[in-house]
Coordinates of C-alpha atoms in Angstrom, one line a residue:
M22 CA 135.9 76.0 40.3
T23 CA 137.2 72.1 39.2
N24 CA 135.3 69.8 36.7
M25 CA 132.7 67.6 38.0
S26 CA 131.3 66.0 35.6
I27 CA 130.3 63.2 34.8
E28 CA 130.4 60.3 32.3
L29 CA 129.3 56.8 31.7
D30 CA 130.0 55.0 28.4
A31 CA 128.8 51.9 28.1
V32 CA 128.4 50.7 31.4
S33 CA 127.6 47.0 32.9
K34 CA 127.7 45.3 36.0
S35 CA 127.9 41.7 36.7
F36 CA 127.1 39.9 40.4
G37 CA 127.7 36.9 39.0
A38 CA 124.8 35.3 36.3
V39 CA 122.9 38.9 38.2
E40 CA 123.4 41.2 35.6
A41 CA 122.7 44.3 37.5
I42 CA 123.5 47.7 35.4
R43 CA 123.2 46.8 31.5
N44 CA 125.1 49.1 28.5
V45 CA 124.5 52.5 30.7
S46 CA 125.8 55.6 29.1
L47 CA 124.6 59.3 30.3
N48 CA 126.3 62.5 31.1
I49 CA 126.2 64.8 33.8
G50 CA 126.6 68.3 33.6
Q51 CA 129.0 69.8 36.0
G52 CA 126.9 72.3 38.3
E53 CA 123.6 70.1 37.5
M54 CA 120.8 68.5 39.9
F55 CA 120.5 64.6 38.7
G56 CA 117.6 62.8 39.8
L57 CA 118.0 58.6 39.7
I58 CA 114.5 56.5 40.1
G59 CA 113.8 53.4 39.4
H60 CA 111.7 51.1 40.8
N61 CA 113.0 48.0 43.7
G62 CA 115.8 46.1 41.3
A63 CA 116.3 48.9 38.7
G64 CA 120.0 48.9 39.7
K65 CA 120.0 52.5 41.3
S66 CA 122.2 51.4 44.6
T67 CA 124.2 49.9 41.3
L68 CA 124.7 52.4 39.8
F69 CA 126.1 54.3 42.9
K70 CA 128.3 52.9 44.3
L71 CA 130.0 52.9 40.5
M72 CA 130.2 55.7 40.2
L73 CA 131.7 56.2 44.1
G74 CA 133.8 53.7 42.7
L75 CA 132.9 51.7 45.7
L76 CA 132.0 48.9 42.9
P77 CA 134.1 48.2 39.9
A78 CA 132.5 48.2 36.5
S79 CA 132.2 44.8 34.7
A80 CA 132.7 46.8 31.1
G81 CA 132.7 50.7 30.0
A82 CA 134.0 53.3 32.1
V83 CA 133.6 55.5 34.1
R84 CA 135.3 58.8 34.5
V85 CA 134.4 61.4 37.2
G86 CA 135.7 65.0 36.8
G87 CA 137.9 63.4 33.5
V88 CA 139.6 61.2 35.4
A89 CA 138.4 57.2 35.5
T90 CA 137.1 55.6 39.1
S91 CA 139.1 52.8 38.6
S92 CA 142.6 54.6 38.3
A93 CA 144.7 55.5 40.8
Q94 CA 144.2 59.1 40.6
F95 CA 140.9 58.9 41.4
R96 CA 141.7 59.3 45.5
Q97 CA 142.0 62.3 45.0
V98 CA 138.8 62.8 43.2
R99 CA 137.2 61.1 45.9
R100 CA 138.1 63.5 48.6
R101 CA 136.0 66.6 46.9
I102 CA 132.8 63.8 46.8
G103 CA 130.3 64.2 49.8
Y104 CA 128.2 61.2 50.3
L105 CA 124.9 60.1 51.9
P106 CA 123.6 56.8 51.9
E107 CA 120.1 56.0 52.4
S108 CA 120.7 54.9 55.9
F109 CA 123.8 57.3 58.0
V110 CA 124.9 55.1 61.1
S111 CA 127.2 56.5 63.4
Y112 CA 128.6 55.7 66.6
D113 CA 125.1 56.6 69.5
N114 CA 127.9 57.0 72.4
L115 CA 129.5 60.3 70.7
S116 CA 127.7 63.2 70.3
G117 CA 126.9 65.3 67.4
L118 CA 130.2 67.5 67.6
E119 CA 132.3 64.7 67.9
V120 CA 130.8 62.3 65.2
L121 CA 131.6 65.5 62.7
H122 CA 135.1 65.6 64.2
L123 CA 135.6 61.8 62.6
F124 CA 134.4 63.0 59.1
A125 CA 136.0 66.3 59.7
D126 CA 139.5 63.9 60.6
L127 CA 138.8 61.5 57.6
K128 CA 138.4 63.8 55.4
Q129 CA 141.2 66.6 56.6
V130 CA 139.1 69.3 57.2
A131 CA 139.3 71.3 60.0
R132 CA 137.6 71.3 62.9
A133 CA 136.7 74.5 63.4
E134 CA 134.3 74.1 60.0
C135 CA 132.6 71.8 62.1
G136 CA 130.3 74.2 64.7
R137 CA 129.6 75.9 61.1
V138 CA 128.1 73.2 59.8
L139 CA 125.9 72.1 62.1
R140 CA 124.6 75.8 62.3
R141 CA 124.0 75.4 58.6
V142 CA 121.4 71.8 59.3
G143 CA 119.7 73.7 62.3
L144 CA 121.3 71.2 64.5
A145 CA 123.6 73.5 66.9
D146 CA 121.5 73.4 69.7
A147 CA 121.7 69.8 70.0
A148 CA 125.5 69.7 69.0
T149 CA 126.7 68.1 72.5
R150 CA 124.0 65.7 72.9
R151 CA 125.0 61.9 72.1
L152 CA 123.5 60.2 69.0
H153 CA 121.3 58.2 71.0
T154 CA 118.9 60.7 72.5
Y155 CA 118.6 62.1 68.6
S156 CA 115.6 61.9 66.1
K157 CA 115.3 59.7 63.1
G158 CA 115.4 62.8 61.6
M159 CA 118.2 65.2 63.5
R160 CA 120.3 61.4 62.2
Q161 CA 119.5 61.8 58.7
R162 CA 120.5 66.1 59.2
L163 CA 123.7 65.2 61.4
G164 CA 124.1 62.8 57.8
F165 CA 124.2 65.1 56.1
A166 CA 126.1 68.1 57.8
Q167 CA 129.1 65.1 56.9
V168 CA 128.2 65.6 53.7
L169 CA 128.5 69.0 53.5
L170 CA 132.2 69.1 55.1
G171 CA 134.9 70.8 53.5
D172 CA 132.5 72.9 50.7
P173 CA 132.4 68.8 48.4
T174 CA 132.1 69.8 44.7
L175 CA 130.0 66.6 44.1
I176 CA 127.7 65.2 46.5
F177 CA 125.2 61.9 46.0
L178 CA 122.8 61.7 47.6
D179 CA 120.5 58.1 49.0
E180 CA 116.7 59.1 49.8
P181 CA 118.0 62.4 51.8
T182 CA 114.9 63.5 52.7
N183 CA 114.3 59.8 54.8
G184 CA 112.9 61.5 59.0
L185 CA 112.6 64.9 58.0
D186 CA 109.7 67.2 58.3
P187 CA 107.8 69.3 55.4
E188 CA 109.6 72.3 56.5
G189 CA 112.9 70.1 57.2
I190 CA 113.1 69.1 53.6
A191 CA 112.2 73.0 52.0
A192 CA 115.4 73.7 53.7
F193 CA 117.3 70.4 52.6
Y194 CA 117.1 71.4 49.5
G195 CA 117.6 75.1 49.8
I196 CA 121.2 74.0 51.1
L197 CA 121.4 71.9 47.7
R198 CA 120.2 74.9 45.8
E199 CA 123.2 77.2 47.0
A200 CA 125.8 74.1 47.1
Q201 CA 124.4 74.1 43.2
G202 CA 125.2 77.5 42.8
R203 CA 128.7 77.4 43.4
G204 CA 129.2 74.6 40.9
A205 CA 128.5 71.8 42.6
T206 CA 127.4 68.5 41.2
I207 CA 124.4 66.5 43.0
V208 CA 123.0 62.8 42.5
I209 CA 120.2 62.5 43.9
T210 CA 118.2 59.5 43.9
S211 CA 114.6 59.3 45.8
H212 CA 111.7 57.4 46.2
I213 CA 109.1 60.6 46.8
L214 CA 108.4 61.6 42.8
A215 CA 106.7 64.6 44.2
E216 CA 109.8 65.9 45.5
I217 CA 112.3 65.4 43.5
Q218 CA 110.3 66.1 40.2
D219 CA 110.2 70.4 40.0
R220 CA 113.7 70.3 41.9
V221 CA 115.9 68.0 39.3
D222 CA 117.1 69.9 36.3
R223 CA 117.3 66.3 34.3
L224 CA 116.9 62.9 36.2
V225 CA 117.2 59.0 34.4
M226 CA 114.6 55.8 35.2
L227 CA 116.8 53.2 35.5
D228 CA 115.0 49.9 34.4
A229 CA 116.2 45.9 34.8
G230 CA 119.2 47.7 34.8
K231 CA 118.6 50.2 31.5
V232 CA 117.5 53.2 30.7
A233 CA 114.7 53.2 29.9
A234 CA 113.9 56.9 30.3
L235 CA 116.4 60.2 30.4
G236 CA 116.1 63.8 30.0
T237 CA 114.4 66.5 31.4
L238 CA 110.0 66.6 32.7
A239 CA 109.3 68.4 30.0
E240 CA 111.6 66.7 27.9
L241 CA 110.1 62.8 29.5
R242 CA 106.6 64.3 29.0
S243 CA 107.1 65.0 25.7
R244 CA 107.8 61.3 25.0
Q245 CA 105.2 60.3 26.1
V246 CA 101.8 60.6 25.3
L247 CA 100.1 61.4 28.9
P248 CA 96.9 63.5 29.3
S249 CA 96.7 66.5 30.7
H250 CA 93.9 66.6 32.9
I251 CA 91.7 69.9 33.4
E252 CA 89.3 70.4 36.4
V253 CA 86.1 73.2 36.3
L254 CA 83.4 74.6 37.4
M255 CA 81.3 76.3 35.7
R256 CA 78.6 79.4 36.0
P257 CA 75.0 77.8 37.4
G258 CA 73.0 75.9 35.2
C259 CA 75.7 75.3 32.4
G260 CA 76.8 71.8 33.1
A261 CA 74.4 71.0 30.9
G262 CA 76.2 72.6 27.9
V263 CA 80.1 71.1 28.5
E264 CA 79.4 68.5 26.1
A265 CA 77.7 70.4 23.2
A266 CA 80.5 73.0 23.7
L267 CA 83.4 70.1 23.4
A268 CA 81.8 67.9 20.4
H269 CA 83.6 69.3 17.1
L270 CA 87.6 68.3 20.0
P271 CA 87.5 64.7 19.1
G272 CA 89.7 62.3 21.6
L273 CA 88.5 64.0 24.4
T274 CA 87.3 62.3 27.9
L275 CA 84.9 63.8 29.9
K276 CA 82.9 63.6 33.4
L277 CA 80.6 65.4 34.5
D278 CA 79.3 66.5 38.3
G279 CA 76.4 69.1 37.8
D280 CA 78.5 71.9 36.7
Q281 CA 81.8 70.6 37.4
A282 CA 83.7 68.8 35.2
G283 CA 86.7 66.4 34.6
I284 CA 88.0 66.3 31.0
A285 CA 91.3 64.5 30.5
C286 CA 93.0 66.2 26.9
A287 CA 96.4 66.2 24.7
A288 CA 98.2 68.8 25.7
A289 CA 97.9 70.2 22.7
Q290 CA 93.7 71.0 23.3
K291 CA 94.3 72.2 26.5
A292 CA 93.7 76.2 25.2
P293 CA 91.0 74.5 22.6
V294 CA 89.0 73.1 26.0
L295 CA 89.5 75.8 27.8
A296 CA 87.7 78.8 24.8
A297 CA 85.3 76.7 23.8
L298 CA 84.2 76.7 27.9
A299 CA 85.0 80.2 28.2
T300 CA 81.5 82.0 28.2
M301 CA 80.7 79.0 31.2
L302 CA 83.7 78.8 33.8
V303 CA 84.1 80.3 37.0
D304 CA 87.3 78.1 38.4
V305 CA 90.1 75.9 35.9
T306 CA 92.1 73.8 37.5
I307 CA 95.2 72.1 35.0
R308 CA 97.2 68.9 36.2
E309 CA 99.8 68.2 33.7
P310 CA 101.4 64.6 33.9
S311 CA 103.4 63.9 37.1
L312 CA 107.0 62.3 37.6
E313 CA 105.1 59.1 39.6
D314 CA 102.7 59.2 35.9
L315 CA 105.5 59.1 34.1
F316 CA 107.5 56.8 35.7
L317 CA 104.8 54.0 35.5
G318 CA 103.8 55.5 31.8
Y319 CA 107.7 53.8 31.6
G320 CA 107.3 51.2 32.9
G321 CA 107.6 51.3 36.8
H322 CA 105.9 48.1 38.5
H323 CA 105.4 50.3 42.0
A324 CA 104.1 53.9 42.3
S325 CA 107.4 54.7 45.0
A326 CA 111.1 54.5 43.2
D327 CA 112.6 53.0 45.9

């Protein structure tokens, strides 16, 4: 498959006196599922539009598949891109199939493909229904269907699971994994951080238009000194011995409630903590810092990353 990596080299974008993107450099590799998060006003939408070639950079260069988005040649690259905006809007008086026919014509894709794509997103039975009868989740799936037309090699998704139920979300990511398996590069933004944290290969956190953090979830955890949380249930009567058993381990935070204990510790201390309590344990739950924890630790101003 043709390489569809994305390169941003010292990219900035200003709107008058407002600098929305500030000296951003990053590379998104061919076949990656890449996450983009940040609080309101962090520059996510602007960065999306720069990578799509919908906005020109004020400084720096954006290249997709080795082609500058500012060049005339980018028109050919754009034909291999699928894009779902945060709010998918179409004509309410058209059926789902007619909407896809419209997009197929725009993308120069055979209309015969539309039925297959509708089946793939679970809308085959609603193909001939008018959009005004569609629920929010059905509209979102129709928007995803138009993304899939032509088997794009680069997919941009802005808050793609709005309105989807848990089953729909699972199916959505299953389809994305299939596209990734064929070599598609996927860039996704979501305000539901728990949803994407175990699904993206790498991610970038934007803060005030700048890169606050970039890497895999494991890499971000290693750079942020955030505690692991261990919840333990002891054998009856053993709760009183927990504090003494852990006395040789410095820097722990311990909360006791009868035979249950909550322990916050450095990642390197998890094994020593469990070894010290081994003879008392009935059950253990370990929670590592979530993407939301990391987002807040890196300076995110809201618990969501909308």
